[in-house]
Amino acid sequence: MAEQKPSAIYLKDYTVPNFLIDKTELTFDLDETQTIVTSRLHVRRNPDSLEQTSPLVLDGGEDVKLIGVAIDDYALPQEEFAIKDDKLVITATPNEFVLTCETMIEPQNNTKLEGLYRSSSMFCTQCEAEGFRHITYYLDRPDVMSIFTTTIIADESRYPVMLSNGNEIERGKTDEGKTFVTWHDPFKKPAYLFALVAGNLEVLNDTFTTMSGRDVKLQIFTEKHNIDKVDFAMDSLKRSMKWDEEVYGREYDLDIFMIVAVDDFNMGAMENKGLNIFNSSCLLASPETTTDDAYLRVEAVVAHEYFHNWSGNRVTCRDWFQLSLKEGFTVFRDQCFSADTHSDVVKRVEDVSFLKTTQFAEDAGPMAHPIRPASFIEISNFYTLTIYEKGAEVVRMIHTLLGEEGFRKGSDLYFERHDGQAVTCDDFVQAMEDANGVDLSQFKRWYSQAGTPRLTVSDHYDEQAQTYSLTIRQETPPTPNQPTKLALHIPVKVGLVSNANEALSFSFAGQTQDEVVLHVNDVEQTFVFEHVASKPVPSLLRGFSAPVKLDYDYSTEQLLQLMSGDPDGFNRWSASQQLAVNELNALIKQYQNGQTLTEQTHLVEGFKALLADKTLDPAMVALILGLPSQAYMSELAEKIDPQAIKAAREHLRVVAGKALQAEFKHVYESNTVSEAYQASAEQIAKRSLKNAALMYWVASGSDEAKAAVVHQYRDADNMTDQYAALSCIVHFELSEADELLNAFFEQWQHEALVVNKWLMLSAAREQENGLEQIKALMQHPNFDIKNPNKLRAVIGGLGQNVDTFHNLDGSGYAFLADQIILLNKRNPQIASRLCTPLTRWQRMVPALAEKMKGELERIAQEDLSKDVYEVVSKSLA
Ligand code: TRP
Ligand code: ZN
């Protein structure tokens, strides 16, 4: 462990900056070995600061070498400044001055992918959250907003494209014959939104005319070999721009909007002002190389980053504790965009199942935190499912409470009030309250309280009085540093379904209706519905109106009823999941008791009705056919027994496949798409149903199915079908598995993103010598540990490989720990994320828990980066 343990910073300690930087002028002299950065910062004391004599303290990094510093062109001698803990400290300054700093950095040696670094042949940047300090000394905090002018100097033959934020204002030659380009961004922004790109890039040009009639130039840049894969991203961008005008009244502000794809990127993408930088996996798409899922991801990420121009850039965060202010809101916005573009129920099911699987697990573990954390050691660790996904759910609840129009009034006021400011989550809620004249003070506990609330629901029907009452109890479990919890304001959307599978109307609060949002705001409450004609089945938490766990003791009959009769599509899916969970849990118990697994019939019965119903949306059917994932069943388990969960899922799939073999064959054959590939809702739905049916059909053991899946692999003209077939072949270890996995690599070895799919599938393949396989993959010439996408592919595959990862001898965990130790200093953000499975150790069955804990303790012996230190120490606390 490091000599000095990294320490936490606290929201309660926030103070305004002592200095402000009105203008920032940067010059980058880019070079393969040494890059020189010169900054001219127009600094003045902040009149709002309580400390009017404090020294100027600028953030820097161990990788930034100071060459010289001057105040108003007076070069400071050694004794007039100091460098302490990577910070540049100048004790005596005028109240207003120009600070000039010359620094040297080595982007080619930057493996952390924060600040300025190289990816393939280009230079690029990633400054959120605290990357800018690895470029030059600065007040690297989001409440310091400045007007940036950036000059890039480089050799034009290698870097013909040189980009930064805003508009290009000048271009020419330097005395040494290099080219310079100057960019000016007229909007003030924090340093985390700064971006620079230089490289030999191709461009796709387009334009968008805004609602006020301004033409905006749109450009997407990639390396030459990828420029044929950006049409879909461009189309998604234009649709996003239109949607933000229509739904939020938000128009784009600059005259140019650029996106650049880079191969080496720690996250998905980054919303730098006017110059978004994307992980190529979130931008490139072509039918032959990209699955439907990946198409939808490209569309969602393009929208997300674009939407940040308002929710994040025009109105930004005061400090990083407020991260969910921009991320939760922007995720909510991109979710709604995708829902409007495709099917809203399908989108909601996908988002909710992701949340319930991943965010609920985070909220139940050692890293649990509120959407506005009270403290952190390393902010990079807080780009979490909680901040993003739960944050979006909290915004969605506000939307549910205020309604579409009220929410729009609130967002209009928020943007109007805070345009150009760095603000807090409180400011967001305040605008929502003020625009609607409502009190959200209890609701705001969602911002400060961690953990997933559990609602326990019981009911009573009084036939005589024709009343139906629901009693709802809420309880939020303790989380680290929050032993006790307060009652939350939880919107619970409810409808009633009759025994004849029809919506039952009722009167509530004096009004006749068939759906109502209950305001659960106490520990226990009873709600009475009147004029209820018959004993109903309650359809609770429709559309997942709050991010909570719901306990109501549904009988199998009731679940089957909701599955076919609930007018709320989301809850039809929910009921089918609950039914599958119940059957899986029964099988898990049998497996653990050493019993033979029995035939489970109820889900099969539900599936049969589903497959026979020709009126249903194929996308919906495909969703319902999806068994609860290994990860979701793990989240639900008291103690996670990966082998038992795997066995139960496999068994249930085979049972269903065998029982409904003819039905699955029929569905498979009747859902082929004959038109040319399109990432349209309709085609995606058909392919997903077809491929879901194929999986069951092959599970039945049918020779005809096996022939069909191999045929589909060889015949496919799009990656969705090709990859679905290959996954199925590998999963069931058909005799063609080796041959076709090799063929797949041969065919796609020059397409990096497809190679990643091959890496993932190969790593996930359950084989006797699983770990050897994975080690071999990491030695493969197409693997590169410096590339986060490749690493995520292999380690992600390992995580899915139950036999290998959860091997009782602990070898899977030890291997993961080795990779974490290897990456700890090279790329701390990625290393820290790799720790996630180990943080769940207390949830595992004892034999596995002990092994995981042992590996965490081994990691803790190392000299750790702040990132890994925080996750490991909190996991062992
Ligand atoms: N703001 C980015 C997004 O949501 C997140 C991001 C991109 C990021 N790259 C990062 C966060 C690197 C931390 C580190 O859309
Ligand atoms: Zn974001």
PDB file of N, CA and C and ligand atoms in Angstrom, residues 128 269-271 304-305 308 311 323 326-328 330-331 334 383 388, ligand 2:
ATOM      1  N   GLU A 128     -12.404  15.029 -19.105  1.00  0.00           N
ATOM      2  CA  GLU A 128     -13.284  14.753 -17.971  1.00  0.00           C
ATOM      3  C   GLU A 128     -12.748  13.522 -17.236  1.00  0.00           C
ATOM      4  N   ALA A 269     -17.935   7.739 -24.807  1.00  0.00           N
ATOM      5  CA  ALA A 269     -17.766   8.931 -25.622  1.00  0.00           C
ATOM      6  C   ALA A 269     -17.718  10.148 -24.713  1.00  0.00           C
ATOM      7  N   MET A 270     -17.370  11.301 -25.294  1.00  0.00           N
ATOM      8  CA  MET A 270     -17.202  12.501 -24.486  1.00  0.00           C
ATOM      9  C   MET A 270     -17.754  13.728 -25.208  1.00  0.00           C
ATOM     10  N   GLU A 271     -18.509  14.524 -24.445  1.00  0.00           N
ATOM     11  CA  GLU A 271     -19.299  15.624 -25.006  1.00  0.00           C
ATOM     12  C   GLU A 271     -18.556  16.945 -25.154  1.00  0.00           C
ATOM     13  N   HIS A 304     -26.911  10.947 -26.696  1.00  0.00           N
ATOM     14  CA  HIS A 304     -26.491  11.316 -25.341  1.00  0.00           C
ATOM     15  C   HIS A 304     -25.470  12.457 -25.373  1.00  0.00           C
ATOM     16  N   GLU A 305     -24.420  12.265 -26.160  1.00  0.00           N
ATOM     17  CA  GLU A 305     -23.367  13.285 -26.186  1.00  0.00           C
ATOM     18  C   GLU A 305     -23.903  14.587 -26.776  1.00  0.00           C
ATOM     19  N   HIS A 308     -25.906  16.529 -24.259  1.00  0.00           N
ATOM     20  CA  HIS A 308     -25.083  17.199 -23.261  1.00  0.00           C
ATOM     21  C   HIS A 308     -24.815  18.666 -23.622  1.00  0.00           C
ATOM     22  N   SER A 311     -27.646  19.928 -21.554  1.00  0.00           N
ATOM     23  CA  SER A 311     -27.615  19.379 -20.185  1.00  0.00           C
ATOM     24  C   SER A 311     -26.203  18.904 -19.878  1.00  0.00           C
ATOM     25  N   LEU A 323     -22.332  15.340 -10.370  1.00  0.00           N
ATOM     26  CA  LEU A 323     -22.207  14.701 -11.678  1.00  0.00           C
ATOM     27  C   LEU A 323     -23.546  14.219 -12.252  1.00  0.00           C
ATOM     28  N   LYS A 326     -25.827  16.353 -14.674  1.00  0.00           N
ATOM     29  CA  LYS A 326     -25.757  16.274 -16.132  1.00  0.00           C
ATOM     30  C   LYS A 326     -25.945  14.844 -16.634  1.00  0.00           C
ATOM     31  N   GLU A 327     -25.414  13.854 -15.899  1.00  0.00           N
ATOM     32  CA  GLU A 327     -25.479  12.494 -16.436  1.00  0.00           C
ATOM     33  C   GLU A 327     -26.859  11.848 -16.270  1.00  0.00           C
ATOM     34  N   GLY A 328     -27.454  11.998 -15.104  1.00  0.00           N
ATOM     35  CA  GLY A 328     -28.783  11.414 -14.912  1.00  0.00           C
ATOM     36  C   GLY A 328     -29.791  12.033 -15.869  1.00  0.00           C
ATOM     37  N   THR A 330     -29.169  13.597 -18.698  1.00  0.00           N
ATOM     38  CA  THR A 330     -28.866  13.300 -20.097  1.00  0.00           C
ATOM     39  C   THR A 330     -29.184  11.843 -20.449  1.00  0.00           C
ATOM     40  N   VAL A 331     -28.971  10.928 -19.524  1.00  0.00           N
ATOM     41  CA  VAL A 331     -29.381   9.538 -19.781  1.00  0.00           C
ATOM     42  C   VAL A 331     -30.901   9.482 -19.945  1.00  0.00           C
ATOM     43  N   ASP A 334     -31.633  10.685 -23.384  1.00  0.00           N
ATOM     44  CA  ASP A 334     -31.340   9.744 -24.476  1.00  0.00           C
ATOM     45  C   ASP A 334     -32.268   8.534 -24.434  1.00  0.00           C
ATOM     46  N   TYR A 383     -18.197   7.498 -11.996  1.00  0.00           N
ATOM     47  CA  TYR A 383     -18.955   7.435 -13.249  1.00  0.00           C
ATOM     48  C   TYR A 383     -19.647   6.088 -13.241  1.00  0.00           C
ATOM     49  N   TYR A 388     -25.433   7.431 -13.315  1.00  0.00           N
ATOM     50  CA  TYR A 388     -26.049   7.481 -14.641  1.00  0.00           C
ATOM     51  C   TYR A 388     -27.465   6.912 -14.641  1.00  0.00           C
TER      52      TYR A 388
HETATM   53 ZN    ZN B   2     -22.861  11.687 -20.289  1.00  0.00          ZN
END
